[in-house]
Amino acid sequence: MRLGYKRLSLSPYFFWGLVWLVAVIWSLRVAGVFQGDLVNEGGWSLVVAFVVAVVSPDLSPEFLLLTFDAMLKTLAYAVCGTFFCVVIGSVGGVLSSQVWWQSLGKGYNSAWLVVRAILAIPRAIHELIWGLFFVNIFGLDPLVAVLAIAIPFGAITAKVFSEILDETPREALFALLNSGVPPGSAFFYTLIPQAFPNLLSYSFYRFECSIRSATVLGIIGAGGLGYQIYLSLQSLRYQQVWTLIFALLLLSGCTDFLSGWLRQQLQLPSRLDLNVLKLKQHSHNHPITSSPNLFLLGAFVLLIFSFWYVKADFAKLWEPRSAERLAGIIQDVFPPQWIDLNQLFFLSTQTLAMSILAMTSAGLAGIFLSFLAARRDTEMGRNLFIPLLTRFLLLFARAVPEPIWALIFLFVLFPGILPGAIALAIHNFGILGRLMAEVIENLDQRPLHSLTALGASNSQVFIYGVLPATIPRFLAYILYRWEVCIRATVIVALVGAGGLGRLLTEQLSNFDYQGLLTTLIIFIGLTFVVDVISTSVRRLLR
């Protein structure tokens, strides 16, 4: 008994589980759940009116035309942002990959760490903050939305691309290098062709994320579906809100479907092959053979249309006025003001508590609904109606931006981190539920069939076969989304959810750049701490 207790107490799983439980209780206390007085009883009438309006959306020709224009604008923002994101990610991915610097010689062994450290800064700042920053330089120009997507997503893409390149077999590369081929030529003739399917597949995934980000950026005045939803919700025009939400569902659903269909047609790795556990190589088993010319033509036409439709004034990038504004901001930023550290510490605890509550709720709900969303024929008497209905629920949850969810819950909850945590939880549970359902659908069926053949019941197969094979990957996804969620706290703070994000938006609006720099340093430090914890626990789960 003593030995068993010692093993249990020293188990890393037990330790991190205990830490998680304590963190959840602490987060509930920070959110004020134990203090009561959280619900605004007068807001229930607004919620009822909002729900009732779902059966009578605004279908007038004028508003449908406005909705169609907003949908196209959101799509165009996502396409343009993804284009520059992939360009930045390609260059940054090569320069931040360990294998690139190894191919140059022994004197560059640590150079990749320097590049990754530089790219970590724009990656840690949410696209909404980038958008608010660029508004102060370029004004309300479509260029703001394009750059706000391109820069942080480009840094994220660079990190993933570098990991893909580092995990690509490099025997052919070093064979050419030993034969005297220049490093650049050897790299681009060996590693890039092998890694290309993974790189292209991740670009599709980043485009799906850009659709959601383009919607969020609309809230700060960039236009598109997010802007129109925000305006209609603020003016209590719920029929219009539902029309716009249905349009957003259509756009998000078509994007997800088209992305998956293209992966299948081009025989690219799926989202699961690009998960946070391991980047698998499929290029030697799945060559691209299915009408690549038609795909490239369609992508080129969509790209040209998107740049034409958004009408971003790229000339502002090199205008003297923009340079003067940027120089003025840089001059006003330094030195940072290290005052009121108690407030920064308090807001940091709010931000951390909000993210913990959000990901705990999203993870538990995602795990539960993923088994209902997984399409596995008619297992245990289920038909296809339940998976389809659950997948629509997951699509609805992730398609609606977090600030919109926060605004809805602010009808009945007082301002604070609780409505923000609920909004983040709903959005992330839609993403996690989809990914977890794909994990279940791609399970190796042979161990499960073996258990059934040995006489195990359905519940026993589920407990001893399905859960052990899925839970580690589920937890890895939750931890990865936690890294994303800590950055997304900025979004819900825009509508009054509290935390560091609220202070950041106020400082940007008041042109308090010295205080902004101080808050950004604290916020980036907090995200790095979360990244380190998440990475450590995910390594334990491998």
Coordinates of C-alpha atoms in Angstrom, one line a residue:
M1 CA 0.0 0.0 0.0
R2 CA 2.9 2.4 0.8
L3 CA 4.6 1.7 -2.5
G4 CA 1.3 2.2 -4.4
Y5 CA 0.7 5.5 -2.6
K6 CA 4.2 6.6 -3.4
R7 CA 3.9 5.9 -7.1
L8 CA 0.5 7.7 -7.2
S9 CA 1.8 10.8 -5.3
L10 CA 4.9 11.0 -7.6
S11 CA 3.1 10.5 -10.8
P12 CA 3.3 13.5 -13.1
Y13 CA -0.3 12.9 -14.2
F14 CA -1.4 13.1 -10.6
F15 CA 0.7 16.2 -10.0
W16 CA -0.6 18.1 -13.0
G17 CA -4.2 17.0 -12.3
L18 CA -3.9 18.4 -8.8
V19 CA -2.5 21.6 -10.1
W20 CA -5.3 21.9 -12.6
L21 CA -8.0 21.3 -9.9
V22 CA -6.5 24.0 -7.7
A23 CA -6.2 26.4 -10.7
V24 CA -9.9 25.9 -11.5
I25 CA -11.0 26.6 -7.9
W26 CA -8.7 29.6 -7.8
S27 CA -10.1 30.9 -11.1
L28 CA -13.7 30.5 -9.9
R29 CA -12.8 32.6 -6.9
V30 CA -11.2 35.3 -9.1
A31 CA -14.3 35.3 -11.3
G32 CA -16.4 36.0 -8.2
V33 CA -18.5 32.8 -8.6
F34 CA -18.5 32.2 -4.8
Q35 CA -19.5 35.7 -4.0
G36 CA -22.9 35.6 -5.8
D37 CA -24.6 38.6 -7.4
L38 CA -23.5 37.7 -10.9
V39 CA -26.8 37.6 -12.8
N40 CA -28.6 40.7 -14.1
E41 CA -32.2 39.6 -13.9
G42 CA -33.4 42.5 -16.0
G43 CA -31.5 41.2 -19.0
W44 CA -33.5 38.0 -19.5
S45 CA -36.1 39.8 -21.6
L46 CA -33.4 40.8 -24.1
V47 CA -32.2 37.1 -24.3
V48 CA -35.7 35.9 -24.9
A49 CA -36.2 38.5 -27.7
F50 CA -32.9 37.5 -29.2
V51 CA -33.8 33.8 -29.2
V52 CA -37.3 34.3 -30.6
A53 CA -35.8 36.4 -33.5
V54 CA -34.1 33.3 -34.9
V55 CA -37.4 32.2 -36.6
S56 CA -37.8 35.6 -38.3
P57 CA -34.5 36.8 -39.7
D58 CA -34.4 40.0 -41.8
L59 CA -34.8 38.8 -45.4
S60 CA -35.5 42.1 -47.0
P61 CA -33.7 42.5 -50.4
E62 CA -31.8 45.6 -49.2
F63 CA -30.4 43.9 -46.1
L64 CA -29.6 40.6 -48.0
L65 CA -27.6 42.7 -50.4
L66 CA -25.8 44.3 -47.5
T67 CA -25.2 40.9 -45.9
F68 CA -23.8 39.5 -49.2
D69 CA -21.4 42.5 -49.5
A70 CA -20.3 42.0 -45.9
M71 CA -19.7 38.3 -46.5
L72 CA -17.6 38.9 -49.6
K73 CA -15.6 41.5 -47.7
T74 CA -14.9 39.1 -44.9
L75 CA -13.8 36.5 -47.4
A76 CA -11.6 38.9 -49.2
Y77 CA -9.9 40.1 -46.0
A78 CA -9.2 36.5 -45.1
V79 CA -7.7 35.7 -48.6
C80 CA -5.5 38.7 -48.7
G81 CA -4.3 38.2 -45.1
T82 CA -3.6 34.6 -45.7
F83 CA -1.6 35.4 -48.8
F84 CA 0.8 37.7 -46.9
C85 CA 0.7 35.3 -43.9
V86 CA 2.0 32.5 -46.1
V87 CA 4.7 34.7 -47.6
I88 CA 5.9 35.8 -44.2
G89 CA 5.6 32.2 -42.9
S90 CA 7.6 30.8 -45.8
V91 CA 10.5 33.2 -45.4
G92 CA 10.4 33.1 -41.6
G93 CA 9.9 29.4 -41.5
V94 CA 13.1 28.7 -43.5
L95 CA 15.1 31.2 -41.4
S96 CA 13.8 29.9 -38.1
S97 CA 14.3 26.2 -39.0
Q98 CA 17.2 24.4 -37.4
V99 CA 18.0 22.4 -40.5
W100 CA 18.5 25.6 -42.7
W101 CA 21.2 26.9 -40.4
Q102 CA 22.8 23.4 -40.1
S103 CA 23.1 23.3 -43.9
L104 CA 25.1 26.5 -43.8
G105 CA 27.8 25.1 -41.5
K106 CA 28.7 24.7 -37.8
G107 CA 29.1 28.5 -37.2
Y108 CA 25.3 29.0 -37.4
N109 CA 24.1 26.4 -34.9
S110 CA 22.2 28.8 -32.6
A111 CA 21.1 31.4 -35.2
W112 CA 17.7 29.7 -35.6
L113 CA 17.0 30.4 -31.9
V114 CA 17.5 34.1 -32.4
V115 CA 15.0 34.2 -35.4
R116 CA 12.4 32.2 -33.4
A117 CA 12.8 34.6 -30.5
I118 CA 12.2 37.6 -32.7
L119 CA 9.1 36.0 -34.3
A120 CA 7.7 35.1 -30.9
I121 CA 6.9 38.7 -30.2
P122 CA 4.4 39.4 -33.0
R123 CA 3.0 35.9 -32.5
A124 CA 2.2 36.7 -28.9
I125 CA 0.2 39.9 -29.7
H126 CA -3.4 39.2 -30.8
E127 CA -4.5 40.4 -34.3
L128 CA -7.0 42.7 -32.6
I129 CA -4.2 44.7 -30.9
W130 CA -2.4 44.8 -34.2
G131 CA -5.6 46.1 -35.8
L132 CA -6.0 48.9 -33.2
F133 CA -2.4 49.8 -33.6
F134 CA -2.6 50.1 -37.4
V135 CA -5.8 52.2 -37.1
N136 CA -3.7 54.8 -35.4
I137 CA -1.2 54.8 -38.3
F138 CA -3.4 54.2 -41.4
G139 CA -6.8 55.2 -40.2
L140 CA -9.9 53.1 -41.0
D141 CA -8.5 51.6 -44.2
P142 CA -8.9 48.0 -45.4
L143 CA -5.1 47.8 -45.2
V144 CA -5.5 47.6 -41.4
A145 CA -7.4 44.3 -41.5
V146 CA -5.0 42.7 -44.0
L147 CA -1.9 43.6 -42.0
A148 CA -3.5 42.7 -38.7
I149 CA -4.1 39.2 -40.0
A150 CA -0.8 38.9 -42.0
I151 CA 1.7 39.8 -39.2
P152 CA 0.7 37.6 -36.2
F153 CA -0.5 34.8 -38.4
G154 CA 2.7 35.0 -40.5
A155 CA 4.7 34.6 -37.3
I156 CA 2.6 31.6 -36.2
T157 CA 2.9 30.1 -39.7
A158 CA 6.7 30.6 -39.6
K159 CA 6.9 28.6 -36.4
V160 CA 4.8 25.7 -37.8
F161 CA 6.6 25.8 -41.1
S162 CA 10.0 25.6 -39.3
E163 CA 8.8 22.6 -37.3
I164 CA 7.6 20.9 -40.5
L165 CA 11.0 21.5 -42.2
D166 CA 12.9 20.3 -39.1
E167 CA 10.9 17.0 -39.0
T168 CA 11.3 16.4 -42.8
P169 CA 13.8 13.6 -43.6
R170 CA 17.1 15.3 -44.4
E171 CA 19.3 12.5 -45.8
A172 CA 19.0 13.7 -49.4
L173 CA 19.9 17.3 -48.3
F174 CA 23.1 16.3 -46.6
A175 CA 23.9 14.0 -49.5
L176 CA 23.8 16.9 -51.9
L177 CA 25.7 19.1 -49.5
N178 CA 28.5 16.5 -49.2
S179 CA 28.6 16.5 -53.0
G180 CA 29.4 20.2 -53.1
V181 CA 26.0 21.5 -54.0
P182 CA 25.4 25.1 -52.6
P183 CA 23.2 25.0 -49.4
G184 CA 20.4 27.1 -50.9
S185 CA 20.0 24.8 -54.0
A186 CA 20.3 21.7 -51.9
F187 CA 17.7 22.9 -49.5
F188 CA 15.1 23.9 -52.1
Y189 CA 15.6 20.8 -54.2
T190 CA 15.3 18.3 -51.4
L191 CA 13.5 19.5 -48.2
I192 CA 10.9 21.8 -49.8
P193 CA 9.4 19.2 -52.2
Q194 CA 9.1 16.7 -49.4
A195 CA 7.6 19.1 -47.0
F196 CA 5.3 20.9 -49.5
P197 CA 2.1 18.8 -48.8
N198 CA 2.4 19.6 -45.1
L199 CA 3.1 23.3 -45.8
L200 CA 0.2 23.5 -48.2
S201 CA -2.2 21.7 -45.9
Y202 CA -1.3 24.0 -43.0
S203 CA -1.9 27.0 -45.3
F204 CA -5.5 25.8 -45.8
Y205 CA -5.9 25.5 -42.1
R206 CA -4.6 29.0 -41.6
F207 CA -7.1 30.3 -44.1
E208 CA -9.9 28.8 -42.0
C209 CA -8.6 30.7 -39.0
S210 CA -8.3 33.9 -41.1
I211 CA -12.1 33.8 -41.8
R212 CA -12.7 34.0 -38.0
S213 CA -10.1 36.7 -37.5
A214 CA -11.5 38.8 -40.4
T215 CA -14.9 38.6 -38.7
V216 CA -13.4 39.7 -35.3
L217 CA -11.5 42.6 -36.9
G218 CA -14.7 43.9 -38.4
I219 CA -15.7 44.9 -34.8
I220 CA -13.0 47.6 -34.7
G221 CA -14.4 49.2 -37.9
A222 CA -12.8 47.2 -40.7
G223 CA -16.2 46.2 -42.1
G224 CA -17.5 42.8 -43.0
L225 CA -19.8 40.5 -41.2
G226 CA -18.3 41.1 -37.7
Y227 CA -18.9 44.9 -38.1
Q228 CA -22.5 44.4 -39.2
I229 CA -23.3 41.9 -36.4
Y230 CA -21.8 44.3 -33.8
L231 CA -23.8 47.2 -35.1
S232 CA -27.1 45.2 -35.3
L233 CA -26.6 43.7 -31.8
Q234 CA -25.8 47.1 -30.3
S235 CA -29.0 48.6 -31.8
L236 CA -31.0 45.5 -30.7
R237 CA -32.0 44.6 -34.2
Y238 CA -32.0 40.8 -33.6
Q239 CA -33.6 39.8 -36.9
Q240 CA -30.7 41.4 -38.7
V241 CA -28.3 39.7 -36.3
W242 CA -29.6 36.3 -37.1
T243 CA -29.4 37.0 -40.9
L244 CA -25.8 37.9 -40.5
I245 CA -25.1 34.9 -38.3
F246 CA -26.6 32.6 -40.8
A247 CA -24.4 34.2 -43.5
L248 CA -21.4 33.7 -41.3
L249 CA -22.3 30.0 -40.7
L250 CA -22.6 29.6 -44.5
L251 CA -19.2 31.2 -45.1
S252 CA -17.5 29.2 -42.3
G253 CA -19.2 25.9 -43.3
C254 CA -18.3 26.3 -47.0
T255 CA -14.7 27.2 -46.1
D256 CA -14.3 24.1 -43.8
F257 CA -15.9 21.9 -46.4
L258 CA -13.9 23.2 -49.3
S259 CA -10.7 23.1 -47.3
G260 CA -11.3 19.4 -46.4
W261 CA -12.4 18.6 -50.0
L262 CA -9.2 20.2 -51.5
R263 CA -7.0 18.2 -49.0
Q264 CA -8.7 15.1 -50.2
Q265 CA -8.5 15.9 -53.9
L266 CA -4.9 17.0 -53.7
Q267 CA -4.1 14.1 -51.3
L268 CA -2.7 16.4 -48.6
P269 CA -2.3 15.6 -44.9
S270 CA -5.4 16.3 -42.8
R271 CA -5.7 18.5 -39.7
L272 CA -4.8 15.5 -37.6
D273 CA -1.5 15.1 -39.4
L274 CA -0.7 18.6 -38.5
N275 CA -1.6 18.3 -34.8
V276 CA 0.4 19.5 -31.9
L277 CA 1.7 16.0 -31.0
K278 CA 3.7 15.1 -34.1
L279 CA 4.0 16.4 -37.7
K280 CA 3.9 13.3 -39.9
Q281 CA 5.4 13.1 -43.4
H282 CA 3.1 11.9 -46.2
S283 CA 4.7 13.3 -49.2
H284 CA 6.3 10.1 -50.3
N285 CA 3.0 8.2 -49.9
H286 CA 0.5 10.7 -51.2
P287 CA 1.8 12.6 -54.2
I288 CA -0.3 15.5 -55.5
T289 CA -1.9 14.1 -58.7
S290 CA -5.4 15.6 -58.8
S291 CA -5.8 18.6 -61.2
P292 CA -3.3 20.9 -59.6
N293 CA -3.6 23.4 -62.5
L294 CA -7.3 23.8 -61.9
F295 CA -6.7 24.4 -58.2
L296 CA -4.0 27.0 -58.9
L297 CA -6.2 28.8 -61.4
G298 CA -9.1 29.0 -59.0
A299 CA -6.8 30.2 -56.2
F300 CA -5.2 32.9 -58.4
V301 CA -8.6 34.2 -59.5
L302 CA -9.9 34.3 -55.9
L303 CA -6.7 36.2 -54.9
I304 CA -7.0 38.8 -57.6
F305 CA -10.7 39.3 -56.9
S306 CA -10.0 39.7 -53.2
F307 CA -7.4 42.3 -53.6
W308 CA -9.7 44.2 -56.0
Y309 CA -12.7 43.9 -53.7
V310 CA -11.1 45.1 -50.5
K311 CA -9.4 48.1 -52.2
A312 CA -6.7 48.4 -49.6
D313 CA -4.5 51.4 -50.1
F314 CA -1.0 49.8 -50.0
A315 CA 0.5 53.1 -51.0
K316 CA 0.1 54.1 -47.4
L317 CA 2.9 51.7 -46.4
W318 CA 5.5 54.1 -47.9
E319 CA 3.7 57.4 -47.5
P320 CA 5.7 60.0 -45.5
R321 CA 2.7 60.6 -43.2
S322 CA 2.6 57.0 -42.2
A323 CA 6.3 56.9 -41.5
E324 CA 5.9 60.1 -39.4
R325 CA 3.1 58.6 -37.3
L326 CA 5.0 55.4 -36.8
A327 CA 8.1 57.3 -35.7
G328 CA 6.0 59.4 -33.4
I329 CA 4.5 56.3 -31.8
I330 CA 7.9 54.7 -31.4
Q331 CA 9.2 57.9 -29.8
D332 CA 6.2 58.1 -27.4
V333 CA 6.5 54.4 -26.4
F334 CA 9.9 54.6 -24.7
P335 CA 10.6 54.3 -21.9
P336 CA 7.8 52.1 -20.5
Q337 CA 6.0 53.4 -17.4
W338 CA 6.4 50.9 -14.6
I339 CA 3.7 52.3 -12.4
D340 CA 0.7 50.8 -10.7
L341 CA 2.2 47.3 -10.8
N342 CA -0.5 46.1 -8.4
Q343 CA -3.1 46.8 -11.0
L344 CA -1.1 45.0 -13.6
F345 CA -0.7 42.0 -11.4
F346 CA -4.5 42.0 -10.6
L347 CA -5.4 42.2 -14.2
S348 CA -2.9 39.4 -15.1
T349 CA -4.6 37.1 -12.6
Q350 CA -8.0 38.0 -14.2
T351 CA -6.6 37.1 -17.6
L352 CA -5.1 33.9 -16.5
A353 CA -8.3 32.9 -14.6
M354 CA -10.4 33.7 -17.6
S355 CA -8.3 31.4 -19.8
I356 CA -8.3 28.6 -17.3
L357 CA -12.1 28.6 -16.9
A358 CA -12.6 28.9 -20.6
M359 CA -10.4 26.0 -21.6
T360 CA -11.7 23.8 -18.8
S361 CA -15.3 24.3 -19.8
A362 CA -14.4 24.1 -23.5
G363 CA -12.4 20.9 -23.0
L364 CA -15.0 19.1 -21.0
A365 CA -17.8 20.1 -23.4
G366 CA -15.7 19.2 -26.4
I367 CA -14.8 15.8 -25.1
F368 CA -18.5 15.0 -24.4
L369 CA -19.8 16.2 -27.8
S370 CA -17.0 14.8 -29.8
F371 CA -18.3 11.3 -29.3
L372 CA -21.7 12.4 -30.5
A373 CA -20.2 14.3 -33.5
A374 CA -17.9 11.4 -34.7
R375 CA -19.3 9.7 -37.7
R376 CA -18.9 6.0 -37.0
D377 CA -21.8 4.4 -38.9
T378 CA -24.5 3.4 -36.5
E379 CA -22.4 2.4 -33.5
M380 CA -24.4 1.6 -30.4
G381 CA -27.7 2.2 -32.2
R382 CA -26.9 5.8 -33.3
N383 CA -27.9 7.1 -36.7
L384 CA -26.3 9.8 -38.8
F385 CA -28.8 12.5 -37.6
I386 CA -27.0 12.9 -34.2
P387 CA -23.5 13.4 -35.6
L388 CA -24.8 15.9 -38.2
L389 CA -26.8 17.8 -35.6
T390 CA -23.8 17.9 -33.2
R391 CA -21.5 19.0 -36.0
F392 CA -23.8 21.9 -36.8
L393 CA -23.8 22.9 -33.1
L394 CA -20.0 22.8 -33.1
L395 CA -19.9 24.9 -36.4
F396 CA -22.3 27.4 -34.9
A397 CA -20.2 27.7 -31.7
R398 CA -16.9 28.4 -33.5
A399 CA -18.3 30.5 -36.3
V400 CA -19.7 33.2 -34.1
P401 CA -16.8 35.4 -32.8
E402 CA -16.0 35.5 -29.1
P403 CA -17.0 39.2 -28.7
I404 CA -20.4 38.5 -30.1
W405 CA -20.9 35.6 -27.6
A406 CA -19.6 38.0 -24.8
L407 CA -22.1 40.7 -25.8
I408 CA -25.0 38.2 -25.7
F409 CA -24.0 36.9 -22.2
L410 CA -23.5 40.5 -21.0
F411 CA -27.3 40.8 -21.3
V412 CA -27.7 38.6 -18.2
L413 CA -24.3 38.8 -16.5
F414 CA -22.6 41.8 -15.0
P415 CA -19.4 42.9 -16.7
G416 CA -16.4 40.9 -15.6
I417 CA -14.3 38.0 -16.6
L418 CA -17.1 35.4 -16.3
P419 CA -19.0 36.4 -19.5
G420 CA -15.6 36.6 -21.2
A421 CA -14.7 33.1 -20.0
I422 CA -18.1 31.7 -21.2
A423 CA -17.7 33.4 -24.6
L424 CA -14.2 32.0 -25.0
A425 CA -15.4 28.5 -23.8
I426 CA -18.2 28.4 -26.4
H427 CA -16.0 29.4 -29.3
N428 CA -13.2 27.0 -28.4
F429 CA -15.4 24.1 -27.6
G430 CA -16.6 24.4 -31.2
I431 CA -13.1 24.1 -32.4
L432 CA -12.0 21.4 -30.0
G433 CA -15.2 19.3 -30.6
R434 CA -14.5 19.2 -34.3
L435 CA -10.8 18.2 -33.8
M436 CA -11.7 15.6 -31.2
A437 CA -14.3 14.1 -33.4
E438 CA -11.7 13.6 -36.1
V439 CA -9.5 11.9 -33.6
I440 CA -12.3 9.4 -32.8
E441 CA -13.0 8.8 -36.5
N442 CA -9.4 8.1 -37.2
L443 CA -8.9 5.6 -34.4
D444 CA -7.3 2.3 -35.2
Q445 CA -10.3 -0.1 -35.1
R446 CA -8.3 -3.3 -34.7
P447 CA -7.8 -3.1 -30.9
L448 CA -11.5 -2.3 -30.5
H449 CA -12.5 -5.2 -32.7
S450 CA -10.3 -7.5 -30.6
L451 CA -12.0 -6.4 -27.4
T452 CA -15.4 -7.0 -29.0
A453 CA -14.2 -10.5 -30.2
L454 CA -13.1 -11.3 -26.6
G455 CA -16.7 -10.6 -25.4
A456 CA -16.3 -7.1 -24.1
S457 CA -19.5 -5.0 -24.0
N458 CA -19.9 -1.7 -25.7
S459 CA -19.2 0.2 -22.4
Q460 CA -16.1 -1.9 -21.8
V461 CA -14.8 -1.3 -25.3
F462 CA -15.4 2.4 -24.7
I463 CA -13.7 2.5 -21.3
Y464 CA -10.7 0.2 -22.0
G465 CA -10.3 0.8 -25.8
V466 CA -11.6 4.2 -26.9
L467 CA -10.8 6.4 -23.9
P468 CA -7.1 5.4 -23.4
A469 CA -6.5 6.0 -27.1
T470 CA -8.2 9.4 -27.3
I471 CA -7.7 11.1 -23.9
P472 CA -4.0 11.9 -24.3
R473 CA -4.6 13.6 -27.7
F474 CA -7.7 15.4 -26.3
L475 CA -5.6 16.8 -23.5
A476 CA -2.9 17.9 -26.0
Y477 CA -5.4 19.8 -28.1
I478 CA -6.9 21.5 -25.0
L479 CA -3.4 22.6 -23.9
Y480 CA -2.6 23.9 -27.3
R481 CA -5.8 25.8 -27.5
W482 CA -5.0 27.2 -24.1
E483 CA -2.0 28.9 -25.6
V484 CA -4.3 30.5 -28.2
C485 CA -7.0 31.3 -25.6
I486 CA -4.7 33.4 -23.4
R487 CA -4.1 35.7 -26.4
A488 CA -7.8 35.7 -27.3
T489 CA -8.7 37.2 -23.9
V490 CA -7.9 40.5 -25.6
I491 CA -11.0 40.1 -27.9
V492 CA -13.6 39.7 -25.2
A493 CA -12.0 42.5 -23.2
L494 CA -13.0 44.8 -26.0
V495 CA -16.7 44.5 -24.9
G496 CA -16.1 44.7 -21.2
A497 CA -14.8 41.3 -20.0
G498 CA -11.9 42.7 -18.0
G499 CA -8.3 41.5 -17.8
L500 CA -5.2 42.9 -19.4
G501 CA -6.9 43.1 -22.7
R502 CA -9.3 45.7 -21.4
L503 CA -6.4 47.9 -20.3
L504 CA -4.6 47.4 -23.6
T505 CA -7.6 48.6 -25.6
E506 CA -8.1 51.6 -23.3
Q507 CA -4.4 52.6 -23.6
L508 CA -4.5 52.3 -27.4
S509 CA -7.7 54.5 -27.5
N510 CA -6.1 57.1 -25.2
F511 CA -2.8 57.1 -27.0
D512 CA -1.0 56.1 -23.8
Y513 CA 1.8 54.3 -25.6
Q514 CA 4.2 54.2 -22.6
G515 CA 1.6 52.4 -20.5
L516 CA 0.7 50.3 -23.5
L517 CA 4.3 49.1 -23.8
T518 CA 4.4 48.2 -20.1
T519 CA 1.1 46.2 -20.4
L520 CA 2.3 44.5 -23.6
I521 CA 5.5 43.3 -21.8
I522 CA 3.4 41.9 -19.0
F523 CA 0.9 40.3 -21.4
I524 CA 3.7 38.7 -23.5
G525 CA 5.4 37.4 -20.4
L526 CA 2.1 35.9 -19.3
T527 CA 1.6 34.2 -22.7
F528 CA 5.2 32.8 -22.6
V529 CA 4.6 31.3 -19.1
V530 CA 1.4 29.6 -20.4
D531 CA 3.3 28.4 -23.5
V532 CA 6.0 26.9 -21.4
I533 CA 3.6 25.1 -19.1
S534 CA 1.5 23.9 -22.0
T535 CA 4.5 22.6 -23.9
S536 CA 5.9 20.8 -20.8
V537 CA 2.6 19.0 -20.1
R538 CA 2.1 18.1 -23.8
R539 CA 5.6 16.5 -23.9
L540 CA 4.5 14.4 -20.9
L541 CA 1.5 13.2 -22.9
R542 CA 3.5 12.0 -25.9

